[in-house]
Tab-separated table of C-alpha atoms in Angstrom:
chain	number	residue	atom	x	y	z
V	1	MET	CA	-35.763	18.958	7.153
V	2	LYS	CA	-36.892	15.558	8.437
V	3	ILE	CA	-38.702	13.852	5.555
V	4	LEU	CA	-40.622	10.577	5.762
V	5	PHE	CA	-41.604	8.884	2.487
V	6	THR	CA	-44.523	6.499	2.919
V	7	LEU	CA	-45.739	3.649	0.720
V	8	GLU	CA	-46.949	0.088	1.228
V	9	SER	CA	-43.762	-1.741	0.157
V	10	PHE	CA	-40.127	-1.099	-0.691
V	11	PHE	CA	-36.813	-2.599	-1.749
V	12	PRO	CA	-35.455	-5.230	-1.681
V	13	THR	CA	-38.645	-7.342	-1.586
V	14	HIS	CA	-40.615	-5.041	-3.921
V	15	ARG	CA	-39.013	-3.183	-6.815
V	16	ALA	CA	-41.720	-1.759	-9.076
V	17	GLY	CA	-41.975	1.766	-10.495
V	18	THR	CA	-43.236	3.436	-7.323
V	19	GLU	CA	-40.406	1.970	-5.251
V	20	VAL	CA	-37.863	3.160	-7.841
V	21	TYR	CA	-39.392	6.647	-7.778
V	22	VAL	CA	-39.199	6.883	-3.979
V	23	LEU	CA	-35.659	5.485	-3.877
V	24	ASN	CA	-34.514	8.196	-6.285
V	25	LEU	CA	-36.182	10.879	-4.169
V	26	CYS	CA	-34.525	9.465	-1.048
V	27	ASN	CA	-31.100	9.573	-2.666
V	28	TYR	CA	-31.590	13.155	-3.846
V	29	PHE	CA	-32.815	14.549	-0.524
V	30	LYS	CA	-30.222	12.586	1.429
V	31	ALA	CA	-27.465	14.059	-0.758
V	32	LYS	CA	-28.918	17.508	-0.034
V	33	GLY	CA	-28.413	16.948	3.686
V	34	HIS	CA	-32.012	16.248	4.696
V	35	ASP	CA	-32.904	13.580	7.273
V	36	VAL	CA	-34.608	10.963	5.077
V	37	SER	CA	-36.380	7.707	5.934
V	38	VAL	CA	-39.132	5.457	4.554
V	39	LEU	CA	-42.209	4.001	6.267
V	40	ILE	CA	-43.834	0.837	4.875
V	41	THR	CA	-46.248	-1.895	5.951
V	42	SER	CA	-45.792	-5.595	6.642
V	43	SER	CA	-48.161	-8.474	7.327
V	44	GLU	CA	-45.241	-10.873	7.852
V	45	GLY	CA	-43.686	-9.396	10.986
V	46	LEU	CA	-40.904	-7.589	9.101
V	47	LYS	CA	-38.744	-5.435	11.365
V	48	ASP	CA	-37.136	-2.067	10.709
V	49	TYR	CA	-34.088	-2.308	8.438
V	50	SER	CA	-31.776	-0.255	6.246
V	51	TYR	CA	-31.541	-0.198	2.442
V	52	GLU	CA	-28.633	1.540	0.720
V	53	GLY	CA	-28.098	3.591	3.861
V	54	ILE	CA	-31.748	4.659	4.084
V	55	PRO	CA	-33.635	3.754	7.306
V	56	ILE	CA	-36.760	1.740	6.485
V	57	HIS	CA	-39.371	1.747	9.240
V	58	VAL	CA	-42.168	-0.825	9.294
V	59	PHE	CA	-45.607	-0.957	10.898
V	60	ASP	CA	-47.713	-4.085	11.080
V	61	ILE	CA	-50.999	-4.711	9.317
V	62	PRO	CA	-53.225	-7.826	9.426
V	63	LYS	CA	-52.335	-10.535	6.928
V	64	HIS	CA	-55.763	-10.467	5.293
V	65	ALA	CA	-57.897	-7.409	4.594
V	66	ILE	CA	-61.619	-7.404	5.336
V	67	ALA	CA	-64.330	-5.987	3.074
V	68	GLU	CA	-65.157	-3.089	5.384
V	69	GLU	CA	-61.648	-1.611	5.198
V	70	LEU	CA	-61.250	-2.317	1.473
V	71	ASN	CA	-64.427	-0.365	0.775
V	72	GLY	CA	-63.806	2.528	3.136
V	73	LEU	CA	-66.413	1.675	5.763
V	74	MET	CA	-63.624	1.772	8.361
V	75	PRO	CA	-59.988	2.906	8.439
V	76	PRO	CA	-57.477	0.202	7.477
V	77	ARG	CA	-56.535	-1.936	10.432
V	78	GLY	CA	-52.996	-1.074	11.430
V	79	ILE	CA	-53.626	2.665	11.486
V	80	GLU	CA	-52.935	2.779	15.225
V	81	ALA	CA	-49.493	1.274	14.602
V	82	PHE	CA	-48.993	3.916	11.917
V	83	LYS	CA	-49.745	6.692	14.418
V	84	VAL	CA	-47.311	5.176	16.923
V	85	LYS	CA	-44.576	5.282	14.275
V	86	LEU	CA	-45.309	8.922	13.460
V	87	LEU	CA	-45.120	9.882	17.129
V	88	GLU	CA	-41.848	7.993	17.395
V	89	LEU	CA	-40.253	9.400	14.242
V	90	GLN	CA	-41.584	12.980	14.489
V	91	PRO	CA	-41.097	13.913	10.816
V	92	ASP	CA	-41.468	17.507	9.647
V	93	LEU	CA	-43.041	16.312	6.409
V	94	ILE	CA	-44.595	13.059	5.215
V	95	HIS	CA	-44.835	12.276	1.503
V	96	PHE	CA	-47.386	9.574	0.656
V	97	HIS	CA	-47.043	7.595	-2.582
V	98	SER	CA	-50.220	5.930	-3.855
V	99	PHE	CA	-53.037	4.632	-1.698
V	100	GLY	CA	-54.206	1.051	-1.440
V	101	ARG	CA	-55.325	-1.606	0.961
V	102	ALA	CA	-52.950	-0.752	3.828
V	103	ILE	CA	-52.363	3.010	3.515
V	104	ASN	CA	-54.950	5.518	2.324
V	105	SER	CA	-56.450	8.935	3.030
V	106	TYR	CA	-57.340	7.935	6.610
V	107	HIS	CA	-53.577	7.865	7.278
V	108	LEU	CA	-53.184	11.219	5.527
V	109	LYS	CA	-55.816	12.671	7.850
V	110	GLU	CA	-54.062	11.282	10.936
V	111	ALA	CA	-50.717	12.746	9.858
V	112	LYS	CA	-52.304	16.133	9.280
V	113	ALA	CA	-53.930	15.989	12.732
V	114	LEU	CA	-50.472	15.535	14.258
V	115	GLY	CA	-49.309	18.787	12.680
V	116	ILE	CA	-47.087	17.155	10.066
V	117	ARG	CA	-46.846	18.745	6.602
V	118	THR	CA	-48.517	16.350	4.143
V	119	VAL	CA	-47.773	15.619	0.471
V	120	PHE	CA	-49.357	13.049	-1.845
V	121	THR	CA	-48.296	11.608	-5.222
V	122	PRO	CA	-50.438	8.892	-6.847
V	123	HIS	CA	-48.764	6.321	-9.079
V	124	LEU	CA	-51.798	4.169	-9.898
V	125	GLY	CA	-55.031	4.807	-11.789
V	126	SER	CA	-56.957	2.871	-9.139
V	127	LEU	CA	-57.142	6.114	-7.149
V	128	PHE	CA	-59.967	7.122	-9.503
V	129	CYS	CA	-61.203	3.786	-10.844
V	130	ILE	CA	-62.746	0.929	-8.839
V	131	ASN	CA	-61.946	-1.449	-11.704
V	132	GLY	CA	-58.378	-0.197	-11.867
V	133	ASP	CA	-58.330	-0.058	-15.660
V	134	MET	CA	-59.649	3.481	-16.372
V	135	ARG	CA	-61.782	2.042	-19.178
V	136	LEU	CA	-65.439	3.003	-19.335
V	137	TYR	CA	-67.496	-0.188	-19.730
V	138	GLY	CA	-64.333	-1.860	-20.987
V	139	LYS	CA	-64.516	-0.013	-24.301
V	140	ALA	CA	-62.998	3.463	-24.049
V	141	ASN	CA	-60.645	5.419	-21.814
V	142	CYS	CA	-62.395	7.109	-18.884
V	143	ASN	CA	-61.694	10.689	-17.792
V	144	GLY	CA	-61.416	9.567	-14.157
V	145	GLU	CA	-64.342	11.564	-12.793
V	146	VAL	CA	-65.877	9.592	-9.946
V	147	ILE	CA	-69.601	9.585	-10.668
V	148	GLU	CA	-70.786	6.955	-8.213
V	149	SER	CA	-73.705	5.560	-10.221
V	150	ARG	CA	-71.582	5.387	-13.390
V	151	CYS	CA	-68.639	3.764	-11.600
V	152	LEU	CA	-70.922	1.122	-10.071
V	153	SER	CA	-72.494	0.405	-13.465
V	154	CYS	CA	-69.059	0.078	-15.058
V	155	ASN	CA	-67.979	-2.269	-12.269
V	156	LEU	CA	-71.067	-4.447	-12.791
V	157	LYS	CA	-70.246	-4.640	-16.507
V	158	GLN	CA	-66.752	-5.881	-15.644
V	159	LYS	CA	-68.336	-8.565	-13.448
V	160	GLY	CA	-70.271	-9.924	-16.418
V	161	TYR	CA	-73.572	-8.059	-16.428
V	162	SER	CA	-74.832	-6.597	-19.695
V	163	VAL	CA	-74.279	-2.883	-20.268
V	164	HIS	CA	-78.032	-2.287	-20.278
V	165	LEU	CA	-78.624	-4.052	-16.947
V	166	SER	CA	-75.491	-2.494	-15.421
V	167	LYS	CA	-76.740	0.985	-16.243
V	168	ILE	CA	-80.041	0.202	-14.492
V	169	LEU	CA	-78.516	-1.371	-11.383
V	170	GLY	CA	-75.711	1.171	-10.844
V	171	PRO	CA	-77.962	4.128	-9.941
V	172	ILE	CA	-80.146	1.882	-7.747
V	173	ILE	CA	-77.133	0.700	-5.727
V	174	HIS	CA	-75.839	4.258	-5.510
V	175	LYS	CA	-79.113	5.526	-4.021
V	176	ALA	CA	-79.236	2.604	-1.592
V	177	THR	CA	-75.779	3.414	-0.199
V	178	HIS	CA	-76.993	6.924	0.625
V	179	PHE	CA	-80.315	5.820	2.172
V	180	ASN	CA	-79.868	5.816	5.965
V	181	PRO	CA	-82.416	3.138	6.964
V	182	ILE	CA	-80.642	0.420	4.948
V	183	GLU	CA	-77.127	1.674	4.247
V	184	ASN	CA	-75.559	-0.339	7.074
V	185	LYS	CA	-77.221	-3.544	5.868
V	186	LEU	CA	-75.804	-3.521	2.331
V	187	PRO	CA	-72.808	-5.570	1.107
V	188	ALA	CA	-69.525	-3.723	1.634
V	189	ALA	CA	-68.681	-4.019	-2.072
V	190	PHE	CA	-71.558	-1.650	-2.878
V	191	TYR	CA	-69.505	1.161	-1.301
V	192	GLN	CA	-66.500	0.991	-3.631
V	193	ALA	CA	-67.444	4.087	-5.626
V	194	LYS	CA	-68.494	6.006	-2.527
V	195	HIS	CA	-65.095	5.152	-1.035
V	196	ARG	CA	-63.258	6.528	-4.093
V	197	PHE	CA	-65.277	9.740	-3.890
V	198	SER	CA	-64.537	10.101	-0.167
V	199	GLU	CA	-60.839	9.360	-0.712
V	200	LEU	CA	-60.512	12.211	-3.178
V	201	LYS	CA	-62.325	14.620	-0.875
V	202	ARG	CA	-60.054	13.710	2.056
V	203	ILE	CA	-56.964	14.046	-0.152
V	204	ASN	CA	-57.998	17.551	-1.189
V	205	GLN	CA	-58.776	18.478	2.416
V	206	TYR	CA	-55.779	17.031	4.251
V	207	ALA	CA	-52.898	17.115	1.754
V	208	ASP	CA	-50.888	20.345	1.751
V	209	VAL	CA	-49.474	19.545	-1.690
V	210	ILE	CA	-50.654	17.069	-4.357
V	211	PHE	CA	-48.410	16.183	-7.278
V	212	SER	CA	-49.685	14.887	-10.620
V	213	ILE	CA	-46.930	13.130	-12.557
V	214	ALA	CA	-48.937	12.900	-15.805
V	215	PRO	CA	-51.329	15.259	-17.624
V	216	TRP	CA	-54.200	12.756	-17.492
V	217	ILE	CA	-53.849	12.495	-13.694
V	218	GLN	CA	-54.007	16.287	-13.393
V	219	LYS	CA	-57.137	16.341	-15.555
V	220	ALA	CA	-58.732	13.588	-13.448
V	221	PHE	CA	-58.017	15.523	-10.244
V	222	GLU	CA	-59.574	18.628	-11.775
V	223	ALA	CA	-62.619	16.646	-12.929
V	224	ASN	CA	-63.138	15.595	-9.311
V	225	GLY	CA	-62.743	19.076	-7.860
V	226	VAL	CA	-59.318	18.427	-6.310
V	227	THR	CA	-57.976	21.954	-6.396
V	228	LYS	CA	-54.574	21.435	-4.784
V	229	ALA	CA	-53.176	19.182	-7.513
V	230	GLN	CA	-50.296	20.511	-9.581
V	231	LEU	CA	-48.630	18.929	-12.598
V	232	ILE	CA	-44.924	18.145	-12.473
V	233	PRO	CA	-42.798	16.177	-14.945
V	234	GLN	CA	-42.249	12.466	-14.517
V	235	GLY	CA	-38.567	11.684	-14.025
V	236	ILE	CA	-36.242	8.715	-14.274
V	237	SER	CA	-33.103	7.584	-12.506
V	238	PRO	CA	-29.924	9.550	-13.249
V	239	VAL	CA	-28.198	6.273	-14.211
V	240	PHE	CA	-29.991	6.413	-17.580
V	241	PHE	CA	-28.251	9.700	-18.394
V	242	LYS	CA	-24.710	8.456	-17.871
V	243	ALA	CA	-22.501	8.197	-20.964
V	244	PHE	CA	-23.407	5.173	-23.092
V	245	HIS	CA	-22.748	3.651	-26.494
V	246	LYS	CA	-25.790	2.553	-28.502
V	247	THR	CA	-25.337	-0.630	-30.522
V	248	GLN	CA	-25.576	-0.105	-34.273
V	249	PHE	CA	-29.025	-0.939	-35.639
V	250	ASP	CA	-29.307	-4.115	-37.733
V	251	PRO	CA	-32.523	-4.158	-39.840
V	252	LYS	CA	-32.055	-7.900	-40.433
V	253	LEU	CA	-32.592	-8.661	-36.723
V	254	ILE	CA	-34.874	-6.212	-34.926
V	255	LYS	CA	-34.649	-6.457	-31.163
V	256	PHE	CA	-37.903	-5.815	-29.312
V	257	VAL	CA	-37.911	-5.558	-25.516
V	258	PHE	CA	-40.593	-5.863	-22.819
V	259	ILE	CA	-39.746	-4.387	-19.405
V	260	GLY	CA	-42.099	-4.827	-16.455
V	261	ARG	CA	-43.349	-7.069	-13.686
V	262	THR	CA	-44.762	-10.451	-14.660
V	263	HIS	CA	-48.284	-9.403	-13.733
V	264	SER	CA	-51.451	-9.656	-15.806
V	265	SER	CA	-51.993	-5.873	-15.641
V	266	LYS	CA	-48.751	-5.467	-17.623
V	267	GLY	CA	-50.300	-7.415	-20.512
V	268	LEU	CA	-47.504	-9.931	-21.070
V	269	HIS	CA	-50.136	-12.480	-22.127
V	270	ILE	CA	-51.243	-10.065	-24.881
V	271	LEU	CA	-47.662	-9.870	-26.105
V	272	ARG	CA	-47.320	-13.675	-25.884
V	273	ASP	CA	-50.339	-14.221	-28.136
V	274	ALA	CA	-49.173	-11.577	-30.603
V	275	TRP	CA	-45.637	-12.974	-30.684
V	276	ASN	CA	-46.900	-16.522	-31.210
V	277	ALA	CA	-48.793	-15.302	-34.288
V	278	LEU	CA	-45.657	-13.847	-35.893
V	279	SER	CA	-43.914	-15.870	-38.580
V	280	ASN	CA	-40.971	-13.584	-39.286
V	281	PRO	CA	-37.543	-14.867	-38.176
V	282	ASN	CA	-35.947	-11.399	-38.338
V	283	ALA	CA	-36.935	-10.428	-34.809
V	284	GLU	CA	-36.002	-11.180	-31.203
V	285	LEU	CA	-38.003	-10.493	-28.054
V	286	HIS	CA	-36.068	-9.638	-24.916
V	287	ILE	CA	-37.944	-9.753	-21.620
V	288	ILE	CA	-36.684	-7.934	-18.517
V	289	THR	CA	-38.934	-8.770	-15.611
V	290	ASN	CA	-39.466	-9.625	-11.960
V	291	PRO	CA	-42.040	-11.924	-10.367
V	292	SER	CA	-45.109	-10.171	-8.957
V	293	GLY	CA	-46.789	-11.182	-5.716
V	294	GLY	CA	-50.011	-13.146	-6.000
V	295	GLU	CA	-49.514	-14.209	-9.624
V	296	GLN	CA	-47.024	-17.068	-9.362
V	297	THR	CA	-48.839	-19.263	-11.880
V	298	TYR	CA	-48.927	-16.402	-14.390
V	299	TYR	CA	-45.190	-15.930	-13.898
V	300	ASP	CA	-44.373	-19.639	-14.201
V	301	ASP	CA	-46.451	-20.021	-17.373
V	302	HIS	CA	-44.818	-17.078	-19.127
V	303	LYS	CA	-41.291	-17.986	-18.111
V	304	GLN	CA	-41.833	-21.513	-19.443
V	305	TRP	CA	-43.249	-20.077	-22.682
V	306	ALA	CA	-40.288	-17.746	-23.131
V	307	GLN	CA	-37.761	-20.486	-22.494
V	308	SER	CA	-39.432	-22.694	-25.094
V	309	LYS	CA	-38.745	-20.107	-27.825
V	310	THR	CA	-35.389	-19.674	-29.561
V	311	ASN	CA	-36.095	-16.016	-30.372
V	312	ILE	CA	-36.955	-14.927	-26.804
V	313	ILE	CA	-34.368	-13.975	-24.170
V	314	TRP	CA	-35.627	-13.936	-20.567
V	315	ASN	CA	-33.920	-11.745	-17.906
V	316	GLU	CA	-34.795	-11.360	-14.222
V	317	ALA	CA	-33.984	-9.003	-11.361
V	318	LEU	CA	-31.718	-6.634	-13.289
V	319	LYS	CA	-30.504	-3.554	-11.438
V	320	GLN	CA	-31.175	-0.107	-12.901
V	321	GLU	CA	-27.613	0.148	-14.198
V	322	GLU	CA	-28.023	-3.226	-15.916
V	323	VAL	CA	-31.323	-2.196	-17.506
V	324	ALA	CA	-29.709	1.016	-18.788
V	325	SER	CA	-26.867	-1.000	-20.309
V	326	TYR	CA	-29.265	-3.564	-21.794
V	327	LEU	CA	-31.298	-0.858	-23.519
V	328	ASN	CA	-28.208	0.141	-25.500
V	329	GLY	CA	-28.734	-2.931	-27.667
V	330	MET	CA	-32.511	-2.693	-28.082
V	331	ASP	CA	-34.468	-1.242	-31.000
V	332	VAL	CA	-38.159	-1.087	-29.965
V	333	LEU	CA	-39.888	-1.218	-26.578
V	334	ILE	CA	-43.227	-3.048	-26.330
V	335	LEU	CA	-45.500	-1.973	-23.477
V	336	PRO	CA	-48.843	-3.859	-23.642
V	337	SER	CA	-50.144	-2.746	-20.219
V	338	ILE	CA	-53.880	-3.154	-19.692
V	339	SER	CA	-54.269	-1.003	-16.573
V	340	ASN	CA	-52.639	0.571	-13.508
V	341	GLU	CA	-50.166	2.825	-15.287
V	342	VAL	CA	-49.791	6.539	-14.635
V	343	ALA	CA	-46.674	7.727	-16.486
V	344	PRO	CA	-44.631	4.591	-17.214
V	345	LEU	CA	-40.994	5.105	-16.296
V	346	VAL	CA	-39.862	2.536	-18.832
V	347	ILE	CA	-41.083	4.689	-21.751
V	348	LEU	CA	-39.004	7.594	-20.463
V	349	GLU	CA	-36.024	5.334	-19.822
V	350	ALA	CA	-36.189	4.075	-23.399
V	351	ALA	CA	-36.451	7.684	-24.597
V	352	THR	CA	-32.924	8.400	-23.343
V	353	ARG	CA	-31.770	5.920	-26.019
V	354	LYS	CA	-34.250	7.273	-28.575
V	355	ILE	CA	-35.996	3.882	-28.554
V	356	PRO	CA	-39.563	4.100	-29.946
V	357	VAL	CA	-42.432	2.313	-28.237
V	358	ILE	CA	-45.320	0.109	-29.295
V	359	ALA	CA	-47.883	0.513	-26.517
V	360	SER	CA	-51.545	-0.076	-25.771
V	361	ASP	CA	-53.817	2.949	-26.143
V	362	TYR	CA	-54.431	3.004	-22.398
V	363	VAL	CA	-54.840	6.568	-21.159
V	364	ALA	CA	-51.373	6.787	-19.551
V	365	MET	CA	-49.620	5.739	-22.748
V	366	LYS	CA	-51.567	8.192	-24.894
V	367	ASP	CA	-50.046	10.973	-22.786
V	368	LEU	CA	-46.545	9.896	-23.810
V	369	ILE	CA	-46.851	8.492	-27.348
V	370	GLN	CA	-48.216	10.076	-30.497
V	371	HIS	CA	-49.262	7.314	-32.876
V	372	ASP	CA	-47.117	7.083	-36.010
V	373	MET	CA	-45.079	10.106	-34.948
V	374	ASP	CA	-42.783	8.907	-32.163
V	375	GLY	CA	-44.164	5.372	-31.731
V	376	LEU	CA	-47.206	3.189	-32.308
V	377	LEU	CA	-50.374	2.517	-30.326
V	378	PHE	CA	-52.563	-0.571	-30.496
V	379	LYS	CA	-56.047	-1.196	-29.148
V	380	ASN	CA	-55.890	-2.184	-25.481
V	381	GLU	CA	-56.029	-5.989	-24.974
V	382	ASP	CA	-56.098	-6.606	-28.743
V	383	ASP	CA	-53.270	-9.062	-29.519
V	384	GLU	CA	-54.140	-9.025	-33.243
V	385	ASP	CA	-53.670	-5.265	-33.388
V	386	LEU	CA	-50.394	-5.563	-31.461
V	387	LYS	CA	-49.196	-8.206	-33.915
V	388	ASN	CA	-49.989	-5.860	-36.804
V	389	GLN	CA	-47.992	-3.014	-35.225
V	390	ILE	CA	-44.998	-5.323	-34.683
V	391	TYR	CA	-45.251	-6.474	-38.302
V	392	GLN	CA	-45.307	-2.865	-39.434
V	393	ILE	CA	-41.919	-2.309	-37.784
V	394	ILE	CA	-40.464	-5.580	-39.112
V	395	GLU	CA	-41.610	-4.881	-42.652
V	396	SER	CA	-40.570	-1.195	-42.574
V	397	PRO	CA	-37.564	-0.965	-40.221
V	398	ASN	CA	-36.893	2.586	-41.424
V	399	LEU	CA	-39.829	3.595	-39.189
V	400	ILE	CA	-37.553	3.091	-36.173
V	401	GLY	CA	-35.292	5.932	-37.324
V	402	LYS	CA	-38.277	8.112	-38.161
V	403	TYR	CA	-39.862	7.666	-34.740
V	404	SER	CA	-36.528	8.011	-32.930
V	405	LYS	CA	-35.984	11.502	-34.326
V	406	ALA	CA	-39.346	12.638	-32.915
V	407	ILE	CA	-38.763	11.381	-29.362
V	408	LYS	CA	-38.557	14.282	-26.908
V	409	LYS	CA	-35.963	14.745	-24.211
V	410	THR	CA	-36.994	13.407	-20.829
V	411	HIS	CA	-36.342	14.592	-17.275
V	412	SER	CA	-33.934	13.140	-14.750
V	413	MET	CA	-35.340	12.388	-11.298
V	414	ASN	CA	-32.829	14.911	-9.962
V	415	GLN	CA	-34.552	17.619	-12.019
V	416	VAL	CA	-37.950	16.482	-10.749
V	417	ALA	CA	-36.658	16.278	-7.173
V	418	GLU	CA	-35.480	19.895	-7.430
V	419	ILE	CA	-39.042	20.931	-8.291
V	420	ILE	CA	-40.393	18.871	-5.378
V	421	GLU	CA	-37.803	20.335	-3.003
V	422	VAL	CA	-38.940	23.863	-3.853
V	423	LYS	CA	-42.532	22.915	-2.993
V	424	PHE	CA	-41.403	21.265	0.241
V	425	LYS	CA	-39.561	24.399	1.315
V	426	GLU	CA	-42.535	26.598	0.488
V	427	LEU	CA	-44.515	24.657	3.100
V	428	PHE	CA	-42.093	25.901	5.743
V	429	ASN	CA	-41.682	29.397	4.275
V	430	TYR	CA	-38.003	28.776	3.590
V	431	THR	CA	-36.344	31.739	1.886
V	432	LYS	CA	-33.132	30.062	0.784
């Protein structure tokens, strides 16, 4: 089978959770004898290359997006180059991973029109939420149902309008975008919610298979009438299941660890404020991170902060094997993400070492952590609440053992890939 995995970026320049997920799938299917390659975008003139023996194909997109394509009023520019690549590569199956500025359901539709089997797996909550945070009016977790007037109101609230005024303006804007005499004269940003609704309809129409890698994603698909979605486990790299030796726990020096990109959506600034408020010397914070595009100042500020503290250890660009080894010496994972999480790999990676997690109560984390049973949750964006949860662990280190015993076994990406392979073969009526 000739399989093409498609996403906006890939190793070695981008190495976030989605890229790791796709790399693991590539390695599995390649080992199974399938013809595997990856298709990504570039606005910098990047040429086709190879990564760990995997062919990486590239199609060009403009350096800067325009409002019309961001809000679905036109297909993303670069879609013609995408079609050229598909005609050149002639894959049997194309597996899309998340949609964004450069690749979205317009590309899915084009692939389907060429007779290619189509599969889609989202890795970001922004598929359902125009704010990207899955938080209704910034106060509570949203169920992900795209109700255009409500989404527009919620977006206006995020922009600084009062809740009362936002709830008045949202339905007005919604009606205007569906009123033919003026719809082409409105600002493109007014169409954000309409675009999300249309994206989901195209996904349901043109994807042969849709995978949900978290229960909340499956529920959100169902709330939006996407009938083809099916829930599968989230999986992590096989390297985390190799034999390891966990360092003996020392209650006199509890080692907390943050793992994630240095991006504001990961909430490192929340952790910084909480950590600064701590006065207990019996704790260390270890940070394993990578810079994130577009937030250089955020990265510089936090690296400087970390290096100014004697109880913070900063690490960059660790390979998966190095992260797995590093976790052997850690006691508690802190994941203060504000938004854009689906089923965080790092929680599952820590679970292989029975490491409990302190995480925000963002919808994706609530799928994986039961408060005060196998970890702790704090109110999203509330550094005071995070500080209190950290203190709870420091003052009662026996909680670490209690939570560790309740942590459930997680899946290897090889196990998940086996499930995906079965679905792939069903699309071609394979009998073996």
